[in-house]
Amino acid sequence: TLTGACIVALGEYTAGLFGNNEEFIEQYLRISKKTGERMWNLPMDDELLKENLKGDFADIANLAKTRYGGAITAAMFLQEFVKENIKWIHIDIAGPAWANKPYKYHPQVGGTGFGVRTALFFLKEENENQKIELQNTKQALEEKDSALLECKEEMALKELELEEVLAKIESILGK
């Protein structure tokens, strides 16, 4: 979202970050520090603010009944459309989305593309994490396959031993 409330709270160089999973939020904030894109975690646990989203004509209104906590109520509005078991974050980029003067790696006035660097670094990290997880799963399966092969070989030896014992029994009984 692009709420003026977030600019008032955090200034024009820091985005507000909201989410429902602390681990996900911490990971994203850590990556944003690496990229130089400043973000700050804001709360979404204020049930009194959430009351301001109740609609007069519908279950929920996209504009709160008061301007106070506008960035938070905007994120709460979005949360209404996310299933409970889905981890998600929302970034209010109102402040850093537009540069009024050159700063950091934004050499000119205008749109900054704020958040793209962090998103790309996040996706890269997630891809690397999934590759590691896949490799670990593959290794575990190979270890289980190896153990299974050993069990099959042991069973084959036991079957041979059993056949030898049965052959001896038959020869004794046949005599």
mmCIF file of C-alpha atoms in Angstrom:
data_model
loop_
_atom_site.group_PDB
_atom_site.id
_atom_site.type_symbol
_atom_site.label_atom_id
_atom_site.label_comp_id
_atom_site.label_asym_id
_atom_site.label_seq_id
_atom_site.Cartn_x
_atom_site.Cartn_y
_atom_site.Cartn_z
ATOM 1 C CA THR A 1 0.000 0.000 0.000
ATOM 2 C CA LEU A 2 0.965 3.637 -0.217
ATOM 3 C CA THR A 3 -0.348 5.174 2.975
ATOM 4 C CA GLY A 4 0.562 8.660 4.006
ATOM 5 C CA ALA A 5 0.330 7.385 7.579
ATOM 6 C CA CYS A 6 3.447 5.289 7.039
ATOM 7 C CA ILE A 7 5.359 8.338 5.770
ATOM 8 C CA VAL A 8 4.296 10.286 8.861
ATOM 9 C CA ALA A 9 5.406 7.441 11.131
ATOM 10 C CA LEU A 10 8.669 6.388 9.431
ATOM 11 C CA GLY A 11 9.687 9.203 7.118
ATOM 12 C CA GLU A 12 10.408 9.097 3.417
ATOM 13 C CA TYR A 13 13.329 6.626 3.474
ATOM 14 C CA THR A 14 11.850 3.713 5.465
ATOM 15 C CA ALA A 15 9.011 1.361 4.515
ATOM 16 C CA GLY A 16 6.615 -0.202 6.980
ATOM 17 C CA LEU A 17 6.581 -3.999 7.047
ATOM 18 C CA PHE A 18 3.656 -6.043 8.343
ATOM 19 C CA GLY A 19 3.189 -9.787 8.527
ATOM 20 C CA ASN A 20 1.748 -12.765 10.326
ATOM 21 C CA ASN A 21 4.889 -14.865 10.871
ATOM 22 C CA GLU A 22 7.804 -13.603 12.991
ATOM 23 C CA GLU A 23 10.361 -15.874 11.313
ATOM 24 C CA PHE A 24 9.352 -14.643 7.853
ATOM 25 C CA ILE A 25 9.376 -11.004 9.026
ATOM 26 C CA GLU A 26 12.834 -11.370 10.615
ATOM 27 C CA GLN A 27 14.219 -13.024 7.474
ATOM 28 C CA TYR A 28 12.880 -10.241 5.265
ATOM 29 C CA LEU A 29 14.162 -7.502 7.588
ATOM 30 C CA ARG A 30 17.604 -9.138 7.679
ATOM 31 C CA ILE A 31 17.722 -9.204 3.889
ATOM 32 C CA SER A 32 16.496 -5.604 3.643
ATOM 33 C CA LYS A 33 19.441 -4.527 5.800
ATOM 34 C CA LYS A 34 21.814 -6.254 3.356
ATOM 35 C CA THR A 35 20.263 -4.462 0.385
ATOM 36 C CA GLY A 36 20.140 -1.069 2.065
ATOM 37 C CA GLU A 37 16.379 -0.831 1.679
ATOM 38 C CA ARG A 38 15.230 0.319 5.103
ATOM 39 C CA MET A 39 12.138 -1.370 6.534
ATOM 40 C CA TRP A 40 10.590 -1.371 9.984
ATOM 41 C CA ASN A 41 8.241 -3.990 11.417
ATOM 42 C CA LEU A 42 4.925 -2.503 12.522
ATOM 43 C CA PRO A 43 2.267 -4.250 14.653
ATOM 44 C CA MET A 44 -1.022 -5.687 13.481
ATOM 45 C CA ASP A 45 -2.318 -6.896 16.816
ATOM 46 C CA ASP A 46 -4.461 -3.906 17.772
ATOM 47 C CA GLU A 47 -8.001 -5.277 17.882
ATOM 48 C CA LEU A 48 -9.374 -1.824 18.713
ATOM 49 C CA LEU A 49 -7.984 -0.471 15.429
ATOM 50 C CA LYS A 50 -9.413 -3.471 13.613
ATOM 51 C CA GLU A 51 -12.874 -2.448 14.822
ATOM 52 C CA ASN A 52 -12.516 0.634 12.603
ATOM 53 C CA LEU A 53 -12.593 -1.602 9.516
ATOM 54 C CA LYS A 54 -16.116 -2.861 10.140
ATOM 55 C CA GLY A 55 -18.254 -1.697 7.269
ATOM 56 C CA ASP A 56 -21.602 0.025 7.404
ATOM 57 C CA PHE A 57 -22.809 -1.693 4.229
ATOM 58 C CA ALA A 58 -20.454 -4.692 4.016
ATOM 59 C CA ASP A 59 -18.553 -6.912 6.433
ATOM 60 C CA ILE A 60 -15.378 -4.894 5.978
ATOM 61 C CA ALA A 61 -14.501 -1.445 4.677
ATOM 62 C CA ASN A 62 -11.342 -0.646 2.733
ATOM 63 C CA LEU A 63 -11.089 2.670 4.548
ATOM 64 C CA ALA A 64 -11.063 2.823 8.319
ATOM 65 C CA LYS A 65 -13.494 5.045 10.228
ATOM 66 C CA THR A 66 -10.581 7.094 11.562
ATOM 67 C CA ARG A 67 -7.290 8.225 10.069
ATOM 68 C CA TYR A 68 -5.310 7.092 13.098
ATOM 69 C CA GLY A 69 -3.241 3.965 12.563
ATOM 70 C CA GLY A 70 -3.868 4.181 8.824
ATOM 71 C CA ALA A 71 -0.879 2.073 7.790
ATOM 72 C CA ILE A 72 -1.865 -0.613 10.293
ATOM 73 C CA THR A 73 -5.531 -0.669 9.279
ATOM 74 C CA ALA A 74 -4.509 -0.866 5.600
ATOM 75 C CA ALA A 75 -2.426 -3.968 6.384
ATOM 76 C CA MET A 76 -5.258 -5.399 8.496
ATOM 77 C CA PHE A 77 -7.611 -4.907 5.547
ATOM 78 C CA LEU A 78 -5.280 -6.902 3.298
ATOM 79 C CA GLN A 79 -4.925 -9.619 5.934
ATOM 80 C CA GLU A 80 -8.667 -10.252 5.717
ATOM 81 C CA PHE A 81 -8.085 -11.790 2.261
ATOM 82 C CA VAL A 82 -5.229 -14.135 3.229
ATOM 83 C CA LYS A 83 -5.968 -17.666 4.469
ATOM 84 C CA GLU A 84 -4.817 -18.283 8.042
ATOM 85 C CA ASN A 85 -2.229 -20.957 7.208
ATOM 86 C CA ILE A 86 -0.404 -18.789 4.655
ATOM 87 C CA LYS A 87 2.675 -16.862 5.782
ATOM 88 C CA TRP A 88 2.661 -13.393 4.288
ATOM 89 C CA ILE A 89 4.160 -9.950 4.555
ATOM 90 C CA HIS A 90 3.023 -6.570 3.328
ATOM 91 C CA ILE A 91 5.315 -3.620 2.705
ATOM 92 C CA ASP A 92 3.985 -0.063 2.793
ATOM 93 C CA ILE A 93 6.387 1.686 0.416
ATOM 94 C CA ALA A 94 4.717 5.114 0.438
ATOM 95 C CA GLY A 95 7.809 6.938 1.724
ATOM 96 C CA PRO A 96 10.705 5.397 -0.187
ATOM 97 C CA ALA A 97 8.802 4.695 -3.435
ATOM 98 C CA TRP A 98 9.561 8.217 -4.674
ATOM 99 C CA ALA A 99 12.784 10.188 -4.241
ATOM 100 C CA ASN A 100 12.376 13.952 -3.896
ATOM 101 C CA LYS A 101 16.151 14.276 -4.105
ATOM 102 C CA PRO A 102 18.997 11.879 -4.973
ATOM 103 C CA TYR A 103 20.160 9.590 -2.155
ATOM 104 C CA LYS A 104 22.069 6.316 -1.733
ATOM 105 C CA TYR A 105 21.791 4.328 -4.959
ATOM 106 C CA HIS A 106 18.948 6.501 -6.283
ATOM 107 C CA PRO A 107 20.905 9.068 -8.298
ATOM 108 C CA GLN A 108 17.896 11.052 -9.483
ATOM 109 C CA VAL A 109 14.504 12.356 -8.441
ATOM 110 C CA GLY A 110 11.592 10.050 -9.208
ATOM 111 C CA GLY A 111 10.496 6.464 -8.772
ATOM 112 C CA THR A 112 13.017 4.397 -6.842
ATOM 113 C CA GLY A 113 11.911 0.808 -7.417
ATOM 114 C CA PHE A 114 12.091 0.440 -3.650
ATOM 115 C CA GLY A 115 11.681 -3.123 -2.481
ATOM 116 C CA VAL A 116 12.746 -4.836 -5.699
ATOM 117 C CA ARG A 117 16.319 -5.470 -4.495
ATOM 118 C CA THR A 118 15.081 -6.999 -1.246
ATOM 119 C CA ALA A 119 12.495 -9.127 -3.048
ATOM 120 C CA LEU A 120 15.138 -10.452 -5.469
ATOM 121 C CA PHE A 121 17.602 -11.218 -2.667
ATOM 122 C CA PHE A 122 14.793 -12.932 -0.735
ATOM 123 C CA LEU A 123 13.865 -15.091 -3.730
ATOM 124 C CA LYS A 124 17.523 -15.974 -4.269
ATOM 125 C CA GLU A 125 17.915 -16.984 -0.610
ATOM 126 C CA GLU A 126 14.710 -19.030 -0.696
ATOM 127 C CA ASN A 127 15.901 -20.795 -3.847
ATOM 128 C CA GLU A 128 19.227 -21.633 -2.188
ATOM 129 C CA ASN A 129 17.411 -22.862 0.934
ATOM 130 C CA GLN A 130 15.173 -25.097 -1.176
ATOM 131 C CA LYS A 131 18.204 -26.503 -3.017
ATOM 132 C CA ILE A 132 19.828 -27.367 0.320
ATOM 133 C CA GLU A 133 16.585 -28.937 1.577
ATOM 134 C CA LEU A 134 16.259 -30.940 -1.630
ATOM 135 C CA GLN A 135 19.878 -32.122 -1.354
ATOM 136 C CA ASN A 136 19.327 -33.149 2.281
ATOM 137 C CA THR A 137 16.164 -35.045 1.313
ATOM 138 C CA LYS A 138 17.999 -36.751 -1.540
ATOM 139 C CA GLN A 139 20.827 -37.748 0.799
ATOM 140 C CA ALA A 140 18.374 -39.124 3.364
ATOM 141 C CA LEU A 141 16.622 -41.153 0.659
ATOM 142 C CA GLU A 142 19.952 -42.501 -0.595
ATOM 143 C CA GLU A 143 20.838 -43.553 2.962
ATOM 144 C CA LYS A 144 17.448 -45.267 3.308
ATOM 145 C CA ASP A 145 17.911 -46.933 -0.097
ATOM 146 C CA SER A 146 21.317 -48.165 1.034
ATOM 147 C CA ALA A 147 19.851 -49.559 4.258
ATOM 148 C CA LEU A 148 17.012 -51.158 2.298
ATOM 149 C CA LEU A 149 19.507 -52.782 -0.093
ATOM 150 C CA GLU A 150 21.446 -54.179 2.863
ATOM 151 C CA CYS A 151 18.201 -55.617 4.280
ATOM 152 C CA LYS A 152 17.353 -57.215 0.918
ATOM 153 C CA GLU A 153 20.829 -58.784 0.689
ATOM 154 C CA GLU A 154 20.509 -60.083 4.235
ATOM 155 C CA MET A 155 17.071 -61.529 3.444
ATOM 156 C CA ALA A 156 18.469 -63.224 0.326
ATOM 157 C CA LEU A 157 21.217 -64.830 2.448
ATOM 158 C CA LYS A 158 18.633 -65.979 5.011
ATOM 159 C CA GLU A 159 16.523 -67.480 2.187
ATOM 160 C CA LEU A 160 19.579 -69.410 0.944
ATOM 161 C CA GLU A 161 20.305 -70.658 4.445
ATOM 162 C CA LEU A 162 16.664 -71.671 4.852
ATOM 163 C CA GLU A 163 16.732 -73.545 1.522
ATOM 164 C CA GLU A 164 19.863 -75.401 2.656
ATOM 165 C CA VAL A 165 18.194 -76.320 5.946
ATOM 166 C CA LEU A 166 15.063 -77.522 4.111
ATOM 167 C CA ALA A 167 17.194 -79.524 1.685
ATOM 168 C CA LYS A 168 18.942 -81.238 4.637
ATOM 169 C CA ILE A 169 15.602 -81.955 6.307
ATOM 170 C CA GLU A 170 14.246 -83.451 3.072
ATOM 171 C CA SER A 171 17.352 -85.583 2.665
ATOM 172 C CA ILE A 172 17.043 -86.829 6.242
ATOM 173 C CA LEU A 173 13.341 -87.561 5.835
ATOM 174 C CA GLY A 174 13.912 -89.128 2.438
ATOM 175 C CA LYS A 175 16.389 -91.633 3.855
#
